[in-house]
Amino acid sequence: MNLILLGAPGAGKGTQAEVICDTLKIPAISTGNILREAVKNGTELGLKAKEYMESGNLVPDEVVIGLLKERIAQDDCKNGYVLDGFPRTVPQAEALDVMGVVIDKVIDIEVADEAIQKRLSGRRVCEDCGASYHVDYKPSAVEGKCDKCGGKTVQRKDDHPDTIKDRLNVYHEQTEPLKDYYSKTGKLVIVEGQEDVKDTTALTLKAVEA
Ligand code: AP5
């Protein structure tokens, strides 16, 4: 099964992608995580992406489309995958169609902008393994320390309040039109993001299984 998770930054795509992957035993592909890893390692891709990401802008389509194409050609993707954060523009969605990728379902997690501000400003991520926490909704057992690997948890540069506003503007302008794009294919399912992670998870899994 090939799934797309749509939604504003901080809507909970990464959180839900993890659950779907555990349930369906297919990999989650987060273009954001691939790009952050490249930035951390100072690769050519990372050098291209860094400035766009830190200012809350999208990395150019041709860069992201290229990396996605490489990633889904890998062996672990042959039984399907969950795309988290791709596509993010209409040209990226069109590129998937041109690649011949058949998408079974597009799950759009809807969360109001005000709630997004709270979620992203309280998010902390592990510097080493990338695990994600929230100071109120999903705190690590020991403050500042990752439950999974013991690494240090920090705030992402693009989770500062001003950058969150810019990311939301970019989302509304460039990514939200994808709802219309996929609604026309009959594959769009809307999940109303809930206050509690568990409640959103229940609705997401119901949408996957429907
Ligand atoms: P990316 O990493 O994809 O960031 P994003 O879309 O902005 O999404 P986030 O990872 O910030 O949020 P999320 O929806 O996964 O939420 P999460 O589950 O963590 O991209 C980063 C950057 O890379 C982009 O800005 C761009 O520059 C570039 N990029 C990536 N893909 C690209 C593409 N295709 N094209 C061009 N550029 C691209 O949840 C957020 C927080 O809320 C967490 O703390 C979590 O614990 C908490 N939370 C989650 N669910 C709930 C709930 N139900 N209730 C309460 N709290 C919750």
PDB file of N, CA and C and ligand atoms in Angstrom, residues 8-15 30-33 35-36 52-53 56-59 64 84-88 92 119-120 123 132-134 137-138 156 158-159 167 194-197 200, ligand 1:
ATOM      1  N   ALA A   8      -0.533  20.410   7.633  1.00  0.00           N
ATOM      2  CA  ALA A   8       0.334  21.553   7.917  1.00  0.00           C
ATOM      3  C   ALA A   8       1.577  21.084   8.673  1.00  0.00           C
ATOM      4  N   PRO A   9       2.622  21.914   8.703  1.00  0.00           N
ATOM      5  CA  PRO A   9       3.765  21.579   9.556  1.00  0.00           C
ATOM      6  C   PRO A   9       3.258  21.393  10.984  1.00  0.00           C
ATOM      7  N   GLY A  10       3.652  20.315  11.605  1.00  0.00           N
ATOM      8  CA  GLY A  10       3.242  20.111  12.997  1.00  0.00           C
ATOM      9  C   GLY A  10       1.862  19.513  13.170  1.00  0.00           C
ATOM     10  N   ALA A  11       1.214  19.116  12.066  1.00  0.00           N
ATOM     11  CA  ALA A  11      -0.126  18.527  12.190  1.00  0.00           C
ATOM     12  C   ALA A  11      -0.061  17.143  12.828  1.00  0.00           C
ATOM     13  N   GLY A  12       1.137  16.558  12.810  1.00  0.00           N
ATOM     14  CA  GLY A  12       1.295  15.231  13.414  1.00  0.00           C
ATOM     15  C   GLY A  12       1.591  14.160  12.377  1.00  0.00           C
ATOM     16  N   LYS A  13       2.061  14.572  11.208  1.00  0.00           N
ATOM     17  CA  LYS A  13       2.346  13.600  10.138  1.00  0.00           C
ATOM     18  C   LYS A  13       3.405  12.592  10.586  1.00  0.00           C
ATOM     19  N   GLY A  14       4.492  13.110  11.143  1.00  0.00           N
ATOM     20  CA  GLY A  14       5.592  12.232  11.570  1.00  0.00           C
ATOM     21  C   GLY A  14       5.133  11.269  12.653  1.00  0.00           C
ATOM     22  N   THR A  15       4.363  11.787  13.600  1.00  0.00           N
ATOM     23  CA  THR A  15       3.863  10.957  14.705  1.00  0.00           C
ATOM     24  C   THR A  15       2.982   9.837  14.157  1.00  0.00           C
ATOM     25  N   SER A  30      10.261  10.297   5.127  1.00  0.00           N
ATOM     26  CA  SER A  30      10.084  11.708   5.460  1.00  0.00           C
ATOM     27  C   SER A  30      11.150  12.502   4.719  1.00  0.00           C
ATOM     28  N   THR A  31      10.717  13.306   3.739  1.00  0.00           N
ATOM     29  CA  THR A  31      11.718  14.115   3.015  1.00  0.00           C
ATOM     30  C   THR A  31      12.390  15.090   3.984  1.00  0.00           C
ATOM     31  N   GLY A  32      11.636  15.562   4.985  1.00  0.00           N
ATOM     32  CA  GLY A  32      12.229  16.460   5.987  1.00  0.00           C
ATOM     33  C   GLY A  32      13.382  15.780   6.713  1.00  0.00           C
ATOM     34  N   ASN A  33      13.169  14.503   7.134  1.00  0.00           N
ATOM     35  CA  ASN A  33      14.239  13.783   7.850  1.00  0.00           C
ATOM     36  C   ASN A  33      15.444  13.541   6.947  1.00  0.00           C
ATOM     37  N   LEU A  35      16.393  15.344   4.441  1.00  0.00           N
ATOM     38  CA  LEU A  35      17.086  16.627   4.242  1.00  0.00           C
ATOM     39  C   LEU A  35      17.849  17.046   5.505  1.00  0.00           C
ATOM     40  N   ARG A  36      17.214  16.849   6.676  1.00  0.00           N
ATOM     41  CA  ARG A  36      17.903  17.232   7.929  1.00  0.00           C
ATOM     42  C   ARG A  36      19.178  16.417   8.123  1.00  0.00           C
ATOM     43  N   TYR A  52      17.044  27.147   2.891  1.00  0.00           N
ATOM     44  CA  TYR A  52      15.592  27.094   2.673  1.00  0.00           C
ATOM     45  C   TYR A  52      14.911  26.583   3.929  1.00  0.00           C
ATOM     46  N   MET A  53      15.456  25.506   4.497  1.00  0.00           N
ATOM     47  CA  MET A  53      14.813  24.866   5.634  1.00  0.00           C
ATOM     48  C   MET A  53      14.806  25.768   6.860  1.00  0.00           C
ATOM     49  N   GLY A  56      12.223  28.377   6.787  1.00  0.00           N
ATOM     50  CA  GLY A  56      10.831  27.933   6.709  1.00  0.00           C
ATOM     51  C   GLY A  56      10.314  27.825   5.284  1.00  0.00           C
ATOM     52  N   ASN A  57      11.205  27.953   4.301  1.00  0.00           N
ATOM     53  CA  ASN A  57      10.781  27.820   2.900  1.00  0.00           C
ATOM     54  C   ASN A  57      10.922  26.388   2.419  1.00  0.00           C
ATOM     55  N   LEU A  58      10.324  26.124   1.265  1.00  0.00           N
ATOM     56  CA  LEU A  58      10.459  24.789   0.692  1.00  0.00           C
ATOM     57  C   LEU A  58      11.758  24.697  -0.098  1.00  0.00           C
ATOM     58  N   VAL A  59      12.356  23.530  -0.071  1.00  0.00           N
ATOM     59  CA  VAL A  59      13.535  23.240  -0.882  1.00  0.00           C
ATOM     60  C   VAL A  59      13.020  23.104  -2.331  1.00  0.00           C
ATOM     61  N   VAL A  64      14.063  17.955  -4.361  1.00  0.00           N
ATOM     62  CA  VAL A  64      13.301  17.004  -3.543  1.00  0.00           C
ATOM     63  C   VAL A  64      12.761  15.851  -4.393  1.00  0.00           C
ATOM     64  N   ASP A  84       5.705  10.995   4.048  1.00  0.00           N
ATOM     65  CA  ASP A  84       5.455  12.015   5.078  1.00  0.00           C
ATOM     66  C   ASP A  84       6.173  13.300   4.646  1.00  0.00           C
ATOM     67  N   GLY A  85       5.394  14.271   4.175  1.00  0.00           N
ATOM     68  CA  GLY A  85       6.016  15.546   3.770  1.00  0.00           C
ATOM     69  C   GLY A  85       6.335  15.621   2.298  1.00  0.00           C
ATOM     70  N   PHE A  86       5.873  14.674   1.528  1.00  0.00           N
ATOM     71  CA  PHE A  86       5.999  14.691   0.069  1.00  0.00           C
ATOM     72  C   PHE A  86       4.748  14.068  -0.499  1.00  0.00           C
ATOM     73  N   PRO A  87       4.099  14.645  -1.510  1.00  0.00           N
ATOM     74  CA  PRO A  87       4.422  15.914  -2.148  1.00  0.00           C
ATOM     75  C   PRO A  87       3.993  17.114  -1.295  1.00  0.00           C
ATOM     76  N   ARG A  88       4.574  18.244  -1.616  1.00  0.00           N
ATOM     77  CA  ARG A  88       4.271  19.468  -0.890  1.00  0.00           C
ATOM     78  C   ARG A  88       3.888  20.594  -1.840  1.00  0.00           C
ATOM     79  N   GLN A  92       5.237  18.598  -7.447  1.00  0.00           N
ATOM     80  CA  GLN A  92       5.750  17.359  -6.832  1.00  0.00           C
ATOM     81  C   GLN A  92       4.722  16.222  -6.986  1.00  0.00           C
ATOM     82  N   ARG A 119       2.018  23.318  19.268  1.00  0.00           N
ATOM     83  CA  ARG A 119       2.683  22.022  19.093  1.00  0.00           C
ATOM     84  C   ARG A 119       4.134  22.192  18.685  1.00  0.00           C
ATOM     85  N   LEU A 120       4.368  23.078  17.724  1.00  0.00           N
ATOM     86  CA  LEU A 120       5.743  23.178  17.207  1.00  0.00           C
ATOM     87  C   LEU A 120       6.665  23.892  18.175  1.00  0.00           C
ATOM     88  N   ARG A 123       7.803  21.371  20.656  1.00  0.00           N
ATOM     89  CA  ARG A 123       8.435  20.120  20.186  1.00  0.00           C
ATOM     90  C   ARG A 123       9.927  20.107  20.506  1.00  0.00           C
ATOM     91  N   SER A 132      10.983  12.286  18.326  1.00  0.00           N
ATOM     92  CA  SER A 132      10.300  13.553  18.559  1.00  0.00           C
ATOM     93  C   SER A 132       9.499  13.525  19.858  1.00  0.00           C
ATOM     94  N   TYR A 133       9.549  14.616  20.616  1.00  0.00           N
ATOM     95  CA  TYR A 133       8.829  14.739  21.893  1.00  0.00           C
ATOM     96  C   TYR A 133       8.100  16.075  21.925  1.00  0.00           C
ATOM     97  N   HIS A 134       7.276  16.250  22.949  1.00  0.00           N
ATOM     98  CA  HIS A 134       6.655  17.559  23.169  1.00  0.00           C
ATOM     99  C   HIS A 134       6.704  17.841  24.664  1.00  0.00           C
ATOM    100  N   TYR A 137       2.761  17.501  25.646  1.00  0.00           N
ATOM    101  CA  TYR A 137       1.934  16.382  25.159  1.00  0.00           C
ATOM    102  C   TYR A 137       2.663  15.048  25.131  1.00  0.00           C
ATOM    103  N   LYS A 138       3.990  15.105  24.995  1.00  0.00           N
ATOM    104  CA  LYS A 138       4.728  13.833  24.906  1.00  0.00           C
ATOM    105  C   LYS A 138       6.145  14.050  25.440  1.00  0.00           C
ATOM    106  N   ARG A 156      14.148  22.318  17.182  1.00  0.00           N
ATOM    107  CA  ARG A 156      14.558  22.497  15.791  1.00  0.00           C
ATOM    108  C   ARG A 156      14.637  23.993  15.472  1.00  0.00           C
ATOM    109  N   ASP A 158      13.794  25.542  12.885  1.00  0.00           N
ATOM    110  CA  ASP A 158      12.579  26.053  12.231  1.00  0.00           C
ATOM    111  C   ASP A 158      11.351  25.957  13.132  1.00  0.00           C
ATOM    112  N   ASP A 159      11.534  25.590  14.399  1.00  0.00           N
ATOM    113  CA  ASP A 159      10.413  25.575  15.337  1.00  0.00           C
ATOM    114  C   ASP A 159      10.371  26.840  16.196  1.00  0.00           C
ATOM    115  N   ARG A 167       6.346  29.123   7.900  1.00  0.00           N
ATOM    116  CA  ARG A 167       6.062  27.763   7.404  1.00  0.00           C
ATOM    117  C   ARG A 167       4.562  27.580   7.167  1.00  0.00           C
ATOM    118  N   GLN A 194      -6.740  15.552  16.704  1.00  0.00           N
ATOM    119  CA  GLN A 194      -7.316  15.731  18.036  1.00  0.00           C
ATOM    120  C   GLN A 194      -6.271  16.277  19.009  1.00  0.00           C
ATOM    121  N   GLU A 195      -6.760  16.720  20.155  1.00  0.00           N
ATOM    122  CA  GLU A 195      -5.876  17.252  21.204  1.00  0.00           C
ATOM    123  C   GLU A 195      -4.907  16.189  21.714  1.00  0.00           C
ATOM    124  N   ASP A 196      -5.397  14.954  21.713  1.00  0.00           N
ATOM    125  CA  ASP A 196      -4.601  13.870  22.267  1.00  0.00           C
ATOM    126  C   ASP A 196      -4.054  13.006  21.130  1.00  0.00           C
ATOM    127  N   VAL A 197      -2.761  12.686  21.196  1.00  0.00           N
ATOM    128  CA  VAL A 197      -2.124  11.893  20.140  1.00  0.00           C
ATOM    129  C   VAL A 197      -2.874  10.572  19.916  1.00  0.00           C
ATOM    130  N   THR A 200      -5.974  10.927  17.768  1.00  0.00           N
ATOM    131  CA  THR A 200      -5.661  11.119  16.341  1.00  0.00           C
ATOM    132  C   THR A 200      -5.226   9.791  15.732  1.00  0.00           C
TER     133      THR A 200
HETATM  134  P1  AP5 B   1       9.338  18.401   7.612  1.00  0.00           P
HETATM  135  O1  AP5 B   1      10.305  17.745   8.498  1.00  0.00           O
HETATM  136  O2  AP5 B   1       8.506  17.576   6.688  1.00  0.00           O
HETATM  137  O3  AP5 B   1       8.486  19.366   8.492  1.00  0.00           O
HETATM  138  P2  AP5 B   1       6.942  19.739   8.506  1.00  0.00           P
HETATM  139  O4  AP5 B   1       6.023  19.311   7.430  1.00  0.00           O
HETATM  140  O5  AP5 B   1       7.020  21.163   8.722  1.00  0.00           O
HETATM  141  O6  AP5 B   1       6.405  18.796   9.522  1.00  0.00           O
HETATM  142  P3  AP5 B   1       6.942  18.575  10.918  1.00  0.00           P
HETATM  143  O7  AP5 B   1       7.950  17.479  10.964  1.00  0.00           O
HETATM  144  O8  AP5 B   1       7.370  19.882  11.507  1.00  0.00           O
HETATM  145  O9  AP5 B   1       5.607  18.158  11.666  1.00  0.00           O
HETATM  146  P4  AP5 B   1       4.712  16.859  11.631  1.00  0.00           P
HETATM  147  O10 AP5 B   1       3.433  17.115  10.899  1.00  0.00           O
HETATM  148  O11 AP5 B   1       5.491  15.637  11.252  1.00  0.00           O
HETATM  149  O12 AP5 B   1       4.326  16.822  13.150  1.00  0.00           O
HETATM  150  P5  AP5 B   1       4.906  15.941  14.356  1.00  0.00           P
HETATM  151  O13 AP5 B   1       4.356  14.552  14.266  1.00  0.00           O
HETATM  152  O14 AP5 B   1       6.363  16.110  14.530  1.00  0.00           O
HETATM  153  O15 AP5 B   1      10.087  19.470   6.657  1.00  0.00           O
HETATM  154  C1  AP5 B   1      11.015  20.399   7.166  1.00  0.00           C
HETATM  155  C2  AP5 B   1      11.517  21.275   6.045  1.00  0.00           C
HETATM  156  O16 AP5 B   1      12.144  20.462   5.026  1.00  0.00           O
HETATM  157  C3  AP5 B   1      10.432  22.057   5.265  1.00  0.00           C
HETATM  158  O17 AP5 B   1      10.098  23.263   5.889  1.00  0.00           O
HETATM  159  C4  AP5 B   1      11.149  22.247   3.906  1.00  0.00           C
HETATM  160  O18 AP5 B   1      12.077  23.287   3.945  1.00  0.00           O
HETATM  161  C5  AP5 B   1      11.894  20.950   3.711  1.00  0.00           C
HETATM  162  N1  AP5 B   1      11.103  19.949   2.981  1.00  0.00           N
HETATM  163  C6  AP5 B   1      10.684  18.745   3.445  1.00  0.00           C
HETATM  164  N2  AP5 B   1       9.968  18.110   2.512  1.00  0.00           N
HETATM  165  C7  AP5 B   1       9.938  18.921   1.428  1.00  0.00           C
HETATM  166  C8  AP5 B   1       9.315  18.828   0.153  1.00  0.00           C
HETATM  167  N3  AP5 B   1       8.597  17.748  -0.197  1.00  0.00           N
HETATM  168  N4  AP5 B   1       9.484  19.854  -0.705  1.00  0.00           N
HETATM  169  C9  AP5 B   1      10.211  20.927  -0.389  1.00  0.00           C
HETATM  170  N5  AP5 B   1      10.803  21.093   0.805  1.00  0.00           N
HETATM  171  C10 AP5 B   1      10.663  20.098   1.713  1.00  0.00           C
HETATM  172  O19 AP5 B   1       4.137  16.672  15.547  1.00  0.00           O
HETATM  173  C11 AP5 B   1       4.489  17.994  15.943  1.00  0.00           C
HETATM  174  C12 AP5 B   1       4.506  18.103  17.476  1.00  0.00           C
HETATM  175  O20 AP5 B   1       3.158  17.977  17.974  1.00  0.00           O
HETATM  176  C13 AP5 B   1       5.320  17.005  18.180  1.00  0.00           C
HETATM  177  O21 AP5 B   1       5.955  17.575  19.285  1.00  0.00           O
HETATM  178  C14 AP5 B   1       4.277  15.974  18.601  1.00  0.00           C
HETATM  179  O22 AP5 B   1       4.675  15.274  19.766  1.00  0.00           O
HETATM  180  C15 AP5 B   1       3.050  16.856  18.851  1.00  0.00           C
HETATM  181  N6  AP5 B   1       1.819  16.190  18.474  1.00  0.00           N
HETATM  182  C16 AP5 B   1       1.608  15.384  17.405  1.00  0.00           C
HETATM  183  N7  AP5 B   1       0.332  14.958  17.371  1.00  0.00           N
HETATM  184  C17 AP5 B   1      -0.292  15.548  18.434  1.00  0.00           C
HETATM  185  C18 AP5 B   1      -1.625  15.527  18.948  1.00  0.00           C
HETATM  186  N8  AP5 B   1      -2.605  14.831  18.376  1.00  0.00           N
HETATM  187  N9  AP5 B   1      -1.900  16.272  20.029  1.00  0.00           N
HETATM  188  C19 AP5 B   1      -0.923  16.983  20.631  1.00  0.00           C
HETATM  189  N10 AP5 B   1       0.365  17.035  20.207  1.00  0.00           N
HETATM  190  C20 AP5 B   1       0.661  16.339  19.133  1.00  0.00           C
END
